PDB file of C-alpha atoms in Angstrom:
ATOM      1  CA  ALA A   1       4.974   7.784 -15.134  1.00  0.00           C
ATOM      2  CA  MET A   2       5.396   9.966 -12.105  1.00  0.00           C
ATOM      3  CA  THR A   3       8.752  10.261 -10.388  1.00  0.00           C
ATOM      4  CA  GLY A   4       9.272   9.299  -6.752  1.00  0.00           C
ATOM      5  CA  SER A   5       9.278  12.927  -5.648  1.00  0.00           C
ATOM      6  CA  GLU A   6       6.067  13.637  -7.590  1.00  0.00           C
ATOM      7  CA  ILE A   7       4.402  10.664  -5.911  1.00  0.00           C
ATOM      8  CA  THR A   8       5.546  11.873  -2.503  1.00  0.00           C
ATOM      9  CA  ILE A   9       4.105  15.326  -3.144  1.00  0.00           C
ATOM     10  CA  LYS A  10       0.782  13.857  -4.303  1.00  0.00           C
ATOM     11  CA  LEU A  11       0.549  11.514  -1.319  1.00  0.00           C
ATOM     12  CA  ARG A  12       1.261  14.300   1.137  1.00  0.00           C
ATOM     13  CA  GLN A  13      -1.168  16.706  -0.566  1.00  0.00           C
ATOM     14  CA  ASN A  14      -3.903  14.083  -0.735  1.00  0.00           C
ATOM     15  CA  GLY A  15      -4.328  13.775   3.009  1.00  0.00           C
ATOM     16  CA  GLY A  16      -2.212  16.586   4.336  1.00  0.00           C
ATOM     17  CA  PHE A  17      -0.235  14.093   6.405  1.00  0.00           C
ATOM     18  CA  GLU A  18       3.299  14.584   7.648  1.00  0.00           C
ATOM     19  CA  ALA A  19       4.294  10.952   7.147  1.00  0.00           C
ATOM     20  CA  VAL A  20       3.597   8.400   4.437  1.00  0.00           C
ATOM     21  CA  VAL A  21       3.071   4.912   5.878  1.00  0.00           C
ATOM     22  CA  PHE A  22       3.210   1.954   3.506  1.00  0.00           C
ATOM     23  CA  LEU A  23       1.257  -1.069   4.735  1.00  0.00           C
ATOM     24  CA  ASP A  24       3.287  -3.874   3.224  1.00  0.00           C
ATOM     25  CA  CYS A  25       1.829  -7.281   2.435  1.00  0.00           C
ATOM     26  CA  SER A  26       2.336  -9.993  -0.139  1.00  0.00           C
ATOM     27  CA  PHE A  27       0.412 -10.001  -3.388  1.00  0.00           C
ATOM     28  CA  GLU A  28      -1.417 -13.131  -2.244  1.00  0.00           C
ATOM     29  CA  THR A  29      -2.643 -11.427   0.930  1.00  0.00           C
ATOM     30  CA  CYS A  30      -3.645  -8.338  -0.999  1.00  0.00           C
ATOM     31  CA  TYR A  31      -5.392 -10.387  -3.662  1.00  0.00           C
ATOM     32  CA  GLN A  32      -7.370 -12.369  -1.079  1.00  0.00           C
ATOM     33  CA  ARG A  33      -8.548  -9.071   0.414  1.00  0.00           C
ATOM     34  CA  ILE A  34      -9.688  -7.527  -2.889  1.00  0.00           C
ATOM     35  CA  LYS A  35     -10.607 -10.421  -5.195  1.00  0.00           C
ATOM     36  CA  ASP A  36     -14.364 -10.100  -4.627  1.00  0.00           C
ATOM     37  CA  SER A  37     -14.314  -6.310  -4.704  1.00  0.00           C
ATOM     38  CA  ASP A  38     -16.438  -4.220  -7.050  1.00  0.00           C
ATOM     39  CA  ARG A  39     -13.528  -1.837  -7.580  1.00  0.00           C
ATOM     40  CA  PRO A  40     -13.200  -1.063 -11.312  1.00  0.00           C
ATOM     41  CA  LEU A  41      -9.468  -1.833 -11.353  1.00  0.00           C
ATOM     42  CA  VAL A  42     -10.112  -5.279  -9.850  1.00  0.00           C
ATOM     43  CA  ARG A  43     -12.976  -6.056 -12.194  1.00  0.00           C
ATOM     44  CA  ALA A  44     -11.070  -4.914 -15.288  1.00  0.00           C
ATOM     45  CA  ASN A  45      -7.934  -7.016 -14.697  1.00  0.00           C
ATOM     46  CA  SER A  46      -6.991 -10.651 -14.423  1.00  0.00           C
ATOM     47  CA  ARG A  47      -5.111 -11.937 -11.394  1.00  0.00           C
ATOM     48  CA  GLU A  48      -1.888 -11.683 -13.421  1.00  0.00           C
ATOM     49  CA  GLY A  49      -2.701  -8.116 -14.440  1.00  0.00           C
ATOM     50  CA  LEU A  50      -3.382  -7.173 -10.840  1.00  0.00           C
ATOM     51  CA  GLU A  51      -0.084  -8.709  -9.804  1.00  0.00           C
ATOM     52  CA  GLN A  52       1.763  -6.572 -12.361  1.00  0.00           C
ATOM     53  CA  ILE A  53       0.036  -3.440 -11.071  1.00  0.00           C
ATOM     54  CA  PHE A  54       0.830  -4.507  -7.496  1.00  0.00           C
ATOM     55  CA  LEU A  55       4.530  -4.966  -8.253  1.00  0.00           C
ATOM     56  CA  GLN A  56       4.795  -1.621 -10.032  1.00  0.00           C
ATOM     57  CA  ARG A  57       3.028   0.254  -7.263  1.00  0.00           C
ATOM     58  CA  GLN A  58       4.811  -1.587  -4.465  1.00  0.00           C
ATOM     59  CA  GLN A  59       8.175  -0.319  -5.659  1.00  0.00           C
ATOM     60  CA  ARG A  60       6.938   3.264  -5.934  1.00  0.00           C
ATOM     61  CA  TYR A  61       5.281   3.197  -2.522  1.00  0.00           C
ATOM     62  CA  ARG A  62       8.411   1.757  -0.914  1.00  0.00           C
ATOM     63  CA  GLU A  63      10.459   4.596  -2.408  1.00  0.00           C
ATOM     64  CA  VAL A  64       8.310   7.341  -0.912  1.00  0.00           C
ATOM     65  CA  ALA A  65       7.348   5.769   2.415  1.00  0.00           C
ATOM     66  CA  ASP A  66       8.581   7.297   5.637  1.00  0.00           C
ATOM     67  CA  LEU A  67       7.612   4.082   7.401  1.00  0.00           C
ATOM     68  CA  ILE A  68       7.028   0.561   6.059  1.00  0.00           C
ATOM     69  CA  VAL A  69       4.857  -1.623   8.281  1.00  0.00           C
ATOM     70  CA  PRO A  70       4.219  -5.330   7.680  1.00  0.00           C
ATOM     71  CA  ASN A  71       0.485  -5.855   7.227  1.00  0.00           C
ATOM     72  CA  GLU A  72       0.013  -9.606   7.011  1.00  0.00           C
ATOM     73  CA  SER A  73      -1.568 -10.135  10.422  1.00  0.00           C
ATOM     74  CA  LEU A  74      -4.112  -8.513  12.704  1.00  0.00           C
ATOM     75  CA  VAL A  75      -5.064  -4.910  12.090  1.00  0.00           C
ATOM     76  CA  SER A  76      -4.537  -4.162  15.785  1.00  0.00           C
ATOM     77  CA  LEU A  77      -0.880  -5.237  15.543  1.00  0.00           C
ATOM     78  CA  THR A  78      -0.372  -3.026  12.506  1.00  0.00           C
ATOM     79  CA  VAL A  79      -1.919  -0.051  14.295  1.00  0.00           C
ATOM     80  CA  GLU A  80       0.200  -0.664  17.393  1.00  0.00           C
ATOM     81  CA  GLN A  81       3.380  -0.678  15.321  1.00  0.00           C
ATOM     82  CA  ILE A  82       2.430   2.555  13.547  1.00  0.00           C
ATOM     83  CA  LEU A  83       1.713   4.247  16.871  1.00  0.00           C
ATOM     84  CA  ARG A  84       5.063   3.074  18.262  1.00  0.00           C
ATOM     85  CA  GLU A  85       6.981   4.247  15.203  1.00  0.00           C
ATOM     86  CA  LEU A  86       5.144   7.552  14.734  1.00  0.00           C
ATOM     87  CA  PRO A  87       4.427   8.958  18.191  1.00  0.00           C
ATOM     88  CA  ILE A  88       3.451  12.280  16.604  1.00  0.00           C
ATOM     89  CA  LEU A  89       0.032  10.830  15.908  1.00  0.00           C
TER      90      LEU A  89
END
């Protein structure tokens, strides 16, 4: 498994961004959004398996995030909060 600092480096290299923003939502919300997806990870795992992956990743993402934004409601509200918190964009 990668360490927190290794994850941070990968996330920053991936997009070349200055800040890592974690869009935080419950597993249930996430599952409702992806359950009908053709993504291989979704198709290859049960709901319980996806929840385990979610919990493992959630902790890692929280550790490396510069900003954690709740993402349970409207996309426009999420975007507004990110713009308020990161005026450099």
